[in-house]
PDB file of C-alpha atoms and ligand atoms in Angstrom:
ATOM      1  CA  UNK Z   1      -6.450  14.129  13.019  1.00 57.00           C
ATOM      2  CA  UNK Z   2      -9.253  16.824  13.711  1.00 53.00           C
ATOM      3  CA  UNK Z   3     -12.531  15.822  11.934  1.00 56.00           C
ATOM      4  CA  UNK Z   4     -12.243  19.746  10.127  1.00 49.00           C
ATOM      5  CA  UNK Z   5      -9.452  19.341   8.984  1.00 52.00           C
ATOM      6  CA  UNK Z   6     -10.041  15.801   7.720  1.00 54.00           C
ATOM      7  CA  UNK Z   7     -13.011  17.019   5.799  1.00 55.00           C
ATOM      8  CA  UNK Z   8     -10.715  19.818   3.939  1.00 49.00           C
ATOM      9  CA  UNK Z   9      -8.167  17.569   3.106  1.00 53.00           C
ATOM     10  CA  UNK Z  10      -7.328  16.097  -0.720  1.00 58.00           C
ATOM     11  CA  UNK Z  11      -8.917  13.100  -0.033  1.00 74.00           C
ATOM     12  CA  UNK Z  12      -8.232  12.082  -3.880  1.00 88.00           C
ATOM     13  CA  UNK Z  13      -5.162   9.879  -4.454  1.00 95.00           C
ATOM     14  CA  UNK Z  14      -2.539  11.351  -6.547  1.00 96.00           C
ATOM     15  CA  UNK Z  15      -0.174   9.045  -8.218  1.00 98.00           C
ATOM     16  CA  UNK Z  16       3.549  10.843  -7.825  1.00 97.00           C
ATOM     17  CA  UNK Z  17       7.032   9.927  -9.108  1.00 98.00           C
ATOM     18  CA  UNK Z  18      10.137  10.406  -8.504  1.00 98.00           C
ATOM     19  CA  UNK Z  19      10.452  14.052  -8.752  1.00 98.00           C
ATOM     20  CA  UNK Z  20       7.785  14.735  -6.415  1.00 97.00           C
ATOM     21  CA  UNK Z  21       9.124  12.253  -4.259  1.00 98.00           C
ATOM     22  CA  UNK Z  22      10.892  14.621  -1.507  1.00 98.00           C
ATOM     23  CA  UNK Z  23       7.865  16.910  -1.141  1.00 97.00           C
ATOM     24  CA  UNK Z  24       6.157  13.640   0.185  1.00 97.00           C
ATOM     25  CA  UNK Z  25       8.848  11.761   1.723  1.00 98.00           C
ATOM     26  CA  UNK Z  26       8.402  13.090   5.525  1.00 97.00           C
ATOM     27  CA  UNK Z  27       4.538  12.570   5.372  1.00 97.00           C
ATOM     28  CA  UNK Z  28       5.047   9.135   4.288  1.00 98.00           C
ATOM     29  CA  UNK Z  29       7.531   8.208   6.788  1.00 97.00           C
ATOM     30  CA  UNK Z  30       4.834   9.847   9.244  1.00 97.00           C
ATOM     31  CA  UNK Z  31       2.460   7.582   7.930  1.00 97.00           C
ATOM     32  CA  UNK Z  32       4.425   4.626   8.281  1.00 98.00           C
ATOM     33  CA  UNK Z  33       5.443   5.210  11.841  1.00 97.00           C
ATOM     34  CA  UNK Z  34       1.568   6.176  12.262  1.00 97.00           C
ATOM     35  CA  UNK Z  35       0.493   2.735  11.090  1.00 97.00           C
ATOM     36  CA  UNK Z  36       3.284   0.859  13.062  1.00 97.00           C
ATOM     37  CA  UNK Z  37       2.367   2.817  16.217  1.00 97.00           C
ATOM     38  CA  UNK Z  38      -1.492   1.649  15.763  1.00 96.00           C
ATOM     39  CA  UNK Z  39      -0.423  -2.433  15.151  1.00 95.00           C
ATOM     40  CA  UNK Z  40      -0.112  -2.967  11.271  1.00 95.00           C
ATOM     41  CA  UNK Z  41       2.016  -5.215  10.410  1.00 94.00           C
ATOM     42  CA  UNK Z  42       3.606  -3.905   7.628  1.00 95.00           C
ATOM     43  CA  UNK Z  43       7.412  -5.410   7.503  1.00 95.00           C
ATOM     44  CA  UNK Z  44       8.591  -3.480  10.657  1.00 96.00           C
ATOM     45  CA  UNK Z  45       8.457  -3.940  14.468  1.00 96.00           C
ATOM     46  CA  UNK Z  46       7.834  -1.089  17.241  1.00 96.00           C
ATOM     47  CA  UNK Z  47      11.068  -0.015  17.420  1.00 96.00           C
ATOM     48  CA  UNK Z  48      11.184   1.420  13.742  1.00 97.00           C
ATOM     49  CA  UNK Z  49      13.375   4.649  13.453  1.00 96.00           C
ATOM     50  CA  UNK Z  50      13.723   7.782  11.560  1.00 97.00           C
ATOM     51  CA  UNK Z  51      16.568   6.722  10.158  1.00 97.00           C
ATOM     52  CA  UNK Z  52      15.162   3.143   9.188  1.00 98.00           C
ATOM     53  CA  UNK Z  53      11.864   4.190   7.886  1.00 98.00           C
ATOM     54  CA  UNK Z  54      14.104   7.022   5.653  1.00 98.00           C
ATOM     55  CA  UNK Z  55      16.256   3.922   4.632  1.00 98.00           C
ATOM     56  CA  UNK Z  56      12.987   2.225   3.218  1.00 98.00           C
ATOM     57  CA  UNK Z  57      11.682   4.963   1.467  1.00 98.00           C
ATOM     58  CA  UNK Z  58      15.357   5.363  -0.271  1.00 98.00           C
ATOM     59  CA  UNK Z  59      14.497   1.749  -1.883  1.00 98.00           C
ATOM     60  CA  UNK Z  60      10.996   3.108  -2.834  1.00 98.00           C
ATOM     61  CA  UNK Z  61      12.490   5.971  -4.279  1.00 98.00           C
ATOM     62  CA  UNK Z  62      15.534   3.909  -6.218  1.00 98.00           C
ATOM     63  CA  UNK Z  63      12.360   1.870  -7.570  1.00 98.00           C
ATOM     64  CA  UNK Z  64      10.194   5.024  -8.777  1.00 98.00           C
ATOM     65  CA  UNK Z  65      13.033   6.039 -10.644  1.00 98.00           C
ATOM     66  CA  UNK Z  66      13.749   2.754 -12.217  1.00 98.00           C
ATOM     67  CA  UNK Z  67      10.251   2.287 -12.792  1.00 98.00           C
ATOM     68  CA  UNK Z  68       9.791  -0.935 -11.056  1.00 98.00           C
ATOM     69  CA  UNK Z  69       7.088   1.270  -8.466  1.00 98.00           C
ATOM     70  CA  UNK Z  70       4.527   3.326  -8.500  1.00 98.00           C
ATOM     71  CA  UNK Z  71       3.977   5.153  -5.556  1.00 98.00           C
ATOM     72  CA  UNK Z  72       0.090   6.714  -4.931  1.00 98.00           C
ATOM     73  CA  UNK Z  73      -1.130   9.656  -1.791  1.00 98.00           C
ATOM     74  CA  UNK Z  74      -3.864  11.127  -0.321  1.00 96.00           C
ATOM     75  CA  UNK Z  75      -3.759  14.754   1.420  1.00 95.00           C
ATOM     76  CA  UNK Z  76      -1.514  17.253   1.654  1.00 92.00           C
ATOM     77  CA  UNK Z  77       2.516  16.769   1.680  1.00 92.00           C
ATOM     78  CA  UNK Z  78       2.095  18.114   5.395  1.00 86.00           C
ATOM     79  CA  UNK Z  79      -0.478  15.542   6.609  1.00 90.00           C
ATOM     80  CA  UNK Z  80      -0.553  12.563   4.263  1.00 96.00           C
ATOM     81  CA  UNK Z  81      -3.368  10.538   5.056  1.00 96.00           C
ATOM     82  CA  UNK Z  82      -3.065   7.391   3.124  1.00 98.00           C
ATOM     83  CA  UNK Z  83      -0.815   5.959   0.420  1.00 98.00           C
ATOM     84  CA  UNK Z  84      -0.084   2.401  -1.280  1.00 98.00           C
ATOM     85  CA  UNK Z  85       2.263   1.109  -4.279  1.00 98.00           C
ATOM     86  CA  UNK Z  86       2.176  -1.099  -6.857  1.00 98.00           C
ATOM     87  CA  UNK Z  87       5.861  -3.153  -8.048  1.00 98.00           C
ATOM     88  CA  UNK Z  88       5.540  -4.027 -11.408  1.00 98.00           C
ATOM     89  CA  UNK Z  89       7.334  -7.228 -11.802  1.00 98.00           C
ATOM     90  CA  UNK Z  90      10.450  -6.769 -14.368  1.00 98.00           C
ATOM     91  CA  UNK Z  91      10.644 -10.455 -15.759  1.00 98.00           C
ATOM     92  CA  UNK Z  92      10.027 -10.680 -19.466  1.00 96.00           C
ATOM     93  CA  UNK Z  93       7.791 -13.913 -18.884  1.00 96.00           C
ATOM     94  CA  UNK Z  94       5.778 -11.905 -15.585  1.00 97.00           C
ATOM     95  CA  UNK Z  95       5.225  -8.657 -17.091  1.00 97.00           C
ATOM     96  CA  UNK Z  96       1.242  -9.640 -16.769  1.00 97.00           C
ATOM     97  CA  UNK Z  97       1.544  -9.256 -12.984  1.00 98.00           C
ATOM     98  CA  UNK Z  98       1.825  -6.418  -9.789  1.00 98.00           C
ATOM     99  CA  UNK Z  99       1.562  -6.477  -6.095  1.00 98.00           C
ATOM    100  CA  UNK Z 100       0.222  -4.355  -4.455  1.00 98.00           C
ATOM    101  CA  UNK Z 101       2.438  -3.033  -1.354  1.00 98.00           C
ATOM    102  CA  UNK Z 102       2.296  -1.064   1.676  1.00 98.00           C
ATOM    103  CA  UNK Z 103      -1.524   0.428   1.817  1.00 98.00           C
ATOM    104  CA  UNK Z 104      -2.187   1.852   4.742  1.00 98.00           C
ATOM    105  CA  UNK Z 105      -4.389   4.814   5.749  1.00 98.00           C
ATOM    106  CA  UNK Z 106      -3.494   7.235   9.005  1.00 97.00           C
ATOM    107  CA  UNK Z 107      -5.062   5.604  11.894  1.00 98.00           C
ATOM    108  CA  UNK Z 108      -7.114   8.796  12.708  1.00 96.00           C
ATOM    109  CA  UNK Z 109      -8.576   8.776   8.940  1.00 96.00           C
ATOM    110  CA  UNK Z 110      -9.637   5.241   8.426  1.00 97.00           C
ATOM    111  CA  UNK Z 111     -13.413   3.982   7.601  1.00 96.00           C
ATOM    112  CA  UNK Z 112     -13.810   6.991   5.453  1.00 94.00           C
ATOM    113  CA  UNK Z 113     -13.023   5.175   2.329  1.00 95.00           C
ATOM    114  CA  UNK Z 114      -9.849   6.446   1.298  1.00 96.00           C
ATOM    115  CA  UNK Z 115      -8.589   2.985   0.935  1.00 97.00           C
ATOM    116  CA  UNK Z 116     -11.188   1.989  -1.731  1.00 97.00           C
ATOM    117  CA  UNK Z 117     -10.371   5.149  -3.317  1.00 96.00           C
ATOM    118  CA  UNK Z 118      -6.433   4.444  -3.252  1.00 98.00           C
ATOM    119  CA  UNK Z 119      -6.937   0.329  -4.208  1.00 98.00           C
ATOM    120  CA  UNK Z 120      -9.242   2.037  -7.393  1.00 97.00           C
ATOM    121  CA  UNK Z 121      -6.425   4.533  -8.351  1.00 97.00           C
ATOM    122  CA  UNK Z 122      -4.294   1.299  -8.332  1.00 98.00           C
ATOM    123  CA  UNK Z 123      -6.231  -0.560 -10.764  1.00 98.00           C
ATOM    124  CA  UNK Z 124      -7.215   1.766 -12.980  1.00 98.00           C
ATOM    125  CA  UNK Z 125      -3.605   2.187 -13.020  1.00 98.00           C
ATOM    126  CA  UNK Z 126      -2.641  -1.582 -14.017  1.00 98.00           C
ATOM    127  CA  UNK Z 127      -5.192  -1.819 -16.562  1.00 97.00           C
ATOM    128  CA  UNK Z 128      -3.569   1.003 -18.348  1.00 97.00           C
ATOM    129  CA  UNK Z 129      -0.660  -0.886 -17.887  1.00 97.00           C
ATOM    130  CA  UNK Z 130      -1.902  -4.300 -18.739  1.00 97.00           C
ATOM    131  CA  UNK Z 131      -0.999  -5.972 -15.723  1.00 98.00           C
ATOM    132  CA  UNK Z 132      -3.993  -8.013 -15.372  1.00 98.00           C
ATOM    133  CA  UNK Z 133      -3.193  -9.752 -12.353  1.00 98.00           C
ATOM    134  CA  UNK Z 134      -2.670  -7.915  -9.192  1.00 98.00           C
ATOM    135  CA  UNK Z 135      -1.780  -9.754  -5.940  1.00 98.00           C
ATOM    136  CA  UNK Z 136      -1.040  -8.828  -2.419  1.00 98.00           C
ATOM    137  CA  UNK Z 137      -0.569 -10.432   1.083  1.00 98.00           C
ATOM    138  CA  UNK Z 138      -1.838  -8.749   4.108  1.00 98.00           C
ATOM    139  CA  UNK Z 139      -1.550 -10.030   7.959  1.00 97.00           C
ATOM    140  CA  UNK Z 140      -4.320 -13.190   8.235  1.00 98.00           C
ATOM    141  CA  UNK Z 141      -7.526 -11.817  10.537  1.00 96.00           C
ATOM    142  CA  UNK Z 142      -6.614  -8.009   9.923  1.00 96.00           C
ATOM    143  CA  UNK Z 143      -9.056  -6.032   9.048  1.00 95.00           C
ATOM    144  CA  UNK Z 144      -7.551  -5.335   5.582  1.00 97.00           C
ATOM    145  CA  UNK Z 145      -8.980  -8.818   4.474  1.00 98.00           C
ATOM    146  CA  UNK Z 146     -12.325  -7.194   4.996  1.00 98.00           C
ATOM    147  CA  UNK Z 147     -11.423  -4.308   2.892  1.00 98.00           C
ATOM    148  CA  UNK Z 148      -9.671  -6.717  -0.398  1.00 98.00           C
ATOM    149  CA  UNK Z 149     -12.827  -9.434   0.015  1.00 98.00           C
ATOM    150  CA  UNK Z 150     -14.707  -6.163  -0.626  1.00 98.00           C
ATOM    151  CA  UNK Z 151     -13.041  -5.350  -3.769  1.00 98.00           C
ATOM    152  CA  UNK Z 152     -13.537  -8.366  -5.269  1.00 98.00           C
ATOM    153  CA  UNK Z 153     -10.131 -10.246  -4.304  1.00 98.00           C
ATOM    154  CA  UNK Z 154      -9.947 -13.791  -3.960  1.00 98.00           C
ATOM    155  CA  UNK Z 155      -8.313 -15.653  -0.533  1.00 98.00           C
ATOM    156  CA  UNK Z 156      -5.984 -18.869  -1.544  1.00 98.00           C
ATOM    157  CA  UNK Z 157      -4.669 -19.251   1.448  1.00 98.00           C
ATOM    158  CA  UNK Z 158      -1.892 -18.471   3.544  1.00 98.00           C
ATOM    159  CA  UNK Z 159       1.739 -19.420   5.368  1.00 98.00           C
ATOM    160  CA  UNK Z 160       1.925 -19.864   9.231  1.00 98.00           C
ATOM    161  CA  UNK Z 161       3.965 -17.842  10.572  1.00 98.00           C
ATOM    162  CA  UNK Z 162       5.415 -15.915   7.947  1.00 97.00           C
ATOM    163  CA  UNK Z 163       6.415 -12.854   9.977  1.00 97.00           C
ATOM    164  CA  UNK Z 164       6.172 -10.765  12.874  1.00 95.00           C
ATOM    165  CA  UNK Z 165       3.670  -7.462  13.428  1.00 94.00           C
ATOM    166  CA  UNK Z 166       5.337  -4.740  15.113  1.00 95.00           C
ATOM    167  CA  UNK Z 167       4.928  -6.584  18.368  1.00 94.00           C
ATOM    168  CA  UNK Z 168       7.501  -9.341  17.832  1.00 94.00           C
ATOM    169  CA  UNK Z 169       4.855 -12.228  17.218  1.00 95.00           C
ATOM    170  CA  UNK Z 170       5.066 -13.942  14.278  1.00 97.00           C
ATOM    171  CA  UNK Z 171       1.509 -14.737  12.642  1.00 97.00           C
ATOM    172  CA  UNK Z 172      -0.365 -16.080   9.392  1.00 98.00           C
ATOM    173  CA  UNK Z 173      -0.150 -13.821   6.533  1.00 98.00           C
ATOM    174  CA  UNK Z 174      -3.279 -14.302   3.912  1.00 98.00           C
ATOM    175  CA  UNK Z 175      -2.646 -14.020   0.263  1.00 98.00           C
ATOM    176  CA  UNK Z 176      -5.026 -12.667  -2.295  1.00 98.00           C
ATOM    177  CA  UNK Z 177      -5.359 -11.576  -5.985  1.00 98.00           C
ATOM    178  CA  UNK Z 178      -7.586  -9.797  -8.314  1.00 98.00           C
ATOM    179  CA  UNK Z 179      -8.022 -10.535 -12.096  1.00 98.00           C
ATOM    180  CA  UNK Z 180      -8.534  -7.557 -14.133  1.00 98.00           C
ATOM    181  CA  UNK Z 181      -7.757  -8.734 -17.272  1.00 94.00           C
ATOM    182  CA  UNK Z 182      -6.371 -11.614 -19.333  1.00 91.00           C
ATOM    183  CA  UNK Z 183      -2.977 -11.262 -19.991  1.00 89.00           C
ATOM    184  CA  UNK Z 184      -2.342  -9.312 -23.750  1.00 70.00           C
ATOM    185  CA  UNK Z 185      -0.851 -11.059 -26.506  1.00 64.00           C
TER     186      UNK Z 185
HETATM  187  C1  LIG J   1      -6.791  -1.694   5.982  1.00 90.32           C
HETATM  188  C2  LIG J   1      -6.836  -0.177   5.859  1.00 90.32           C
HETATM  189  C3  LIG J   1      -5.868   0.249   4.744  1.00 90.32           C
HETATM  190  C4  LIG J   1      -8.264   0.270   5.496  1.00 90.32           C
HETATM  191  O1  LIG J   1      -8.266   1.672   5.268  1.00 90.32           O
HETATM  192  P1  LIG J   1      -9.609   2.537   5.355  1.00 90.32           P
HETATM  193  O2  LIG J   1      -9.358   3.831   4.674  1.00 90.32           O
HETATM  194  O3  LIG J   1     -10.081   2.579   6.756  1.00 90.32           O
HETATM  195  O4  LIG J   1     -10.634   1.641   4.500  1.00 90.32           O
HETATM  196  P2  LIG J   1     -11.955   2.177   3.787  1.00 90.32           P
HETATM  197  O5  LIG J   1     -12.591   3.241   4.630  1.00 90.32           O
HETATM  198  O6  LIG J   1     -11.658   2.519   2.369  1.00 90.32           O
HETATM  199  O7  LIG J   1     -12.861   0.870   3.854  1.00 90.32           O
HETATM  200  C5  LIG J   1     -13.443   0.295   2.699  1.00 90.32           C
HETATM  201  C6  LIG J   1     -14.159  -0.974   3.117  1.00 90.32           C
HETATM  202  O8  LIG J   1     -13.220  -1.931   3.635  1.00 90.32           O
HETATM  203  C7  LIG J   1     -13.806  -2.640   4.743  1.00 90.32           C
HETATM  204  N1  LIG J   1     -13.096  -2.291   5.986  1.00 90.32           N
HETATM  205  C8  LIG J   1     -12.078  -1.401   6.110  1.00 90.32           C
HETATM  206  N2  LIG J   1     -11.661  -1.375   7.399  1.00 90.32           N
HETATM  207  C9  LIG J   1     -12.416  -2.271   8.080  1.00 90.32           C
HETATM  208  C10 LIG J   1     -12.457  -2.669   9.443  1.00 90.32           C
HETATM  209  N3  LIG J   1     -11.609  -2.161  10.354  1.00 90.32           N
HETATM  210  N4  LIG J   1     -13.365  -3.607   9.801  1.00 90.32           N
HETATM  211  C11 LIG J   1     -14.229  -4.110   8.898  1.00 90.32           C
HETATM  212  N5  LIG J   1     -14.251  -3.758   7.587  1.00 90.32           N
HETATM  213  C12 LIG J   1     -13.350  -2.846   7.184  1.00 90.32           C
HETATM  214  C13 LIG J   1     -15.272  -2.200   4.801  1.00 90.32           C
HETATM  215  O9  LIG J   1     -15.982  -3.020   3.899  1.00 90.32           O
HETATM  216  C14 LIG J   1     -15.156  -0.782   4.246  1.00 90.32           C
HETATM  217  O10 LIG J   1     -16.351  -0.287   3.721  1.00 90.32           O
HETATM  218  P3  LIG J   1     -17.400   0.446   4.699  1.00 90.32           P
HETATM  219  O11 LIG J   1     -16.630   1.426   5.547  1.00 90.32           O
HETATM  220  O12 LIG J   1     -18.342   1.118   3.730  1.00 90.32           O
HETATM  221  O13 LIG J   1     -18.017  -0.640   5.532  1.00 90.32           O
HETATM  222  C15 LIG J   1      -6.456   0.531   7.194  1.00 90.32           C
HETATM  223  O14 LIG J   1      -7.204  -0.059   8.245  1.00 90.32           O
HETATM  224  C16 LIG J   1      -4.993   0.428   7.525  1.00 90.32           C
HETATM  225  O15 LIG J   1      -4.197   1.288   7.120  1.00 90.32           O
HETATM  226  N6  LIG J   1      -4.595  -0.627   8.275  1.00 90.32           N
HETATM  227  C17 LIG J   1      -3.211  -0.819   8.659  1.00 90.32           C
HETATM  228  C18 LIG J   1      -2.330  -1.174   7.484  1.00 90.32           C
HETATM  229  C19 LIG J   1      -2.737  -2.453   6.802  1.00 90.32           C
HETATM  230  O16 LIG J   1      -3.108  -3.439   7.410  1.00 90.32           O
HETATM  231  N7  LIG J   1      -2.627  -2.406   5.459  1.00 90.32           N
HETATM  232  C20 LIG J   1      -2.838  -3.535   4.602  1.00 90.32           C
HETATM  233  C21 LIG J   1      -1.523  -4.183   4.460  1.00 90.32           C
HETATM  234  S1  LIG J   1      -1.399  -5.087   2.969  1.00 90.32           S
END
């Protein structure tokens, strides 16, 4: 993306649901392709379609209307720029929990912080919501660790092998959480 029109762009994250959903949903299947292109590993490999990434966002969607998902952005419907979700978990005994999904920034925006601004968005979020445990897994040695060890999440380990970046090798994923709150009564 061209550094002027980086600088012009809504860099604050917008949480939107399901009715805004179309107005986004070609700049987040841009952004998906985008990060897939550039190596994250992200639940697809190299070869991920149109048609495939519109098939995901169809399951985002279904859970943004259910209310399962939240679903955050950053820039313009055009030229998203970064986005991540949160899945609230539905069981009566884990309604304390969320994981945090799919962040990922356009490769030609990153190191400008809109991460940290989209991972606050997201917890500001769940401790509306009272979800005082937030979790995630992310690929093991990706520079996203860097980014969650900043924000105060804790490492406990990971699973070898546990799936394949867009290249077809499977690697170590790491998994971390964040305690924002005790659970409520
Ligand atoms: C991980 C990712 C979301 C970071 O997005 P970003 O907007 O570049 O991150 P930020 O600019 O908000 O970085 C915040 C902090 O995280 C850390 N960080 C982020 N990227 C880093 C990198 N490549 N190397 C080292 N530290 C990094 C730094 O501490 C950084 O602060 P600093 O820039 O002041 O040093 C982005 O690289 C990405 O989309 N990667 C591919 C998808 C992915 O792996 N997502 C996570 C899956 S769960």
């Amino acid at each position: 993306m061209h550094p002027a029109l980086l600088a012009s762009a809504t860099l604050q994250p917008t949480r939107i649901g399901p009715e805004q959903f179309e107005t986004y949903r070609q700049g987040l299947v841009e952004l998906l392709i985008d990060g897939v292109r550039h190596g994250a590993s992200i639940g697809f490999l190299a070869d991920l379609s149109l048609a495939e990434a519109n098939a995901y966002f169809d399951e985002v969607l279904t859970g943004l209307q259910d209310g399962s998902r939240l679903l955050w952005v950053a820039g313009e419907p055009s030229q998203l720029l970064g986005s991540v979700q949160l899945c609230l978990c539905q069981k009566r005994n884990g309604l304390n929990r969320a994981e945090i999904q799919k962040l990922l920034v356009l490769a030609s925006a990153r190191r400008r912080g809109l991460a940290r601004a989209l991972m606050h968005g997201v917890e500001a979020q769940a401790r509306e919501l009272r979800r005082g445990l937030l979790y995630l897994d992310t690929e093991a040695g990706s520079p996203a660790e860097y980014l969650y060890r900043s924000l105060g999440y804790t490492c406990i380990g990971g699973l070898p092998d546990y799936a394949c970046g867009p290249d077809g090798q499977y690697r170590a994923n790491a998994i971390y959480y964040k305690t924002l709150s005790s659970p409520a009564l």
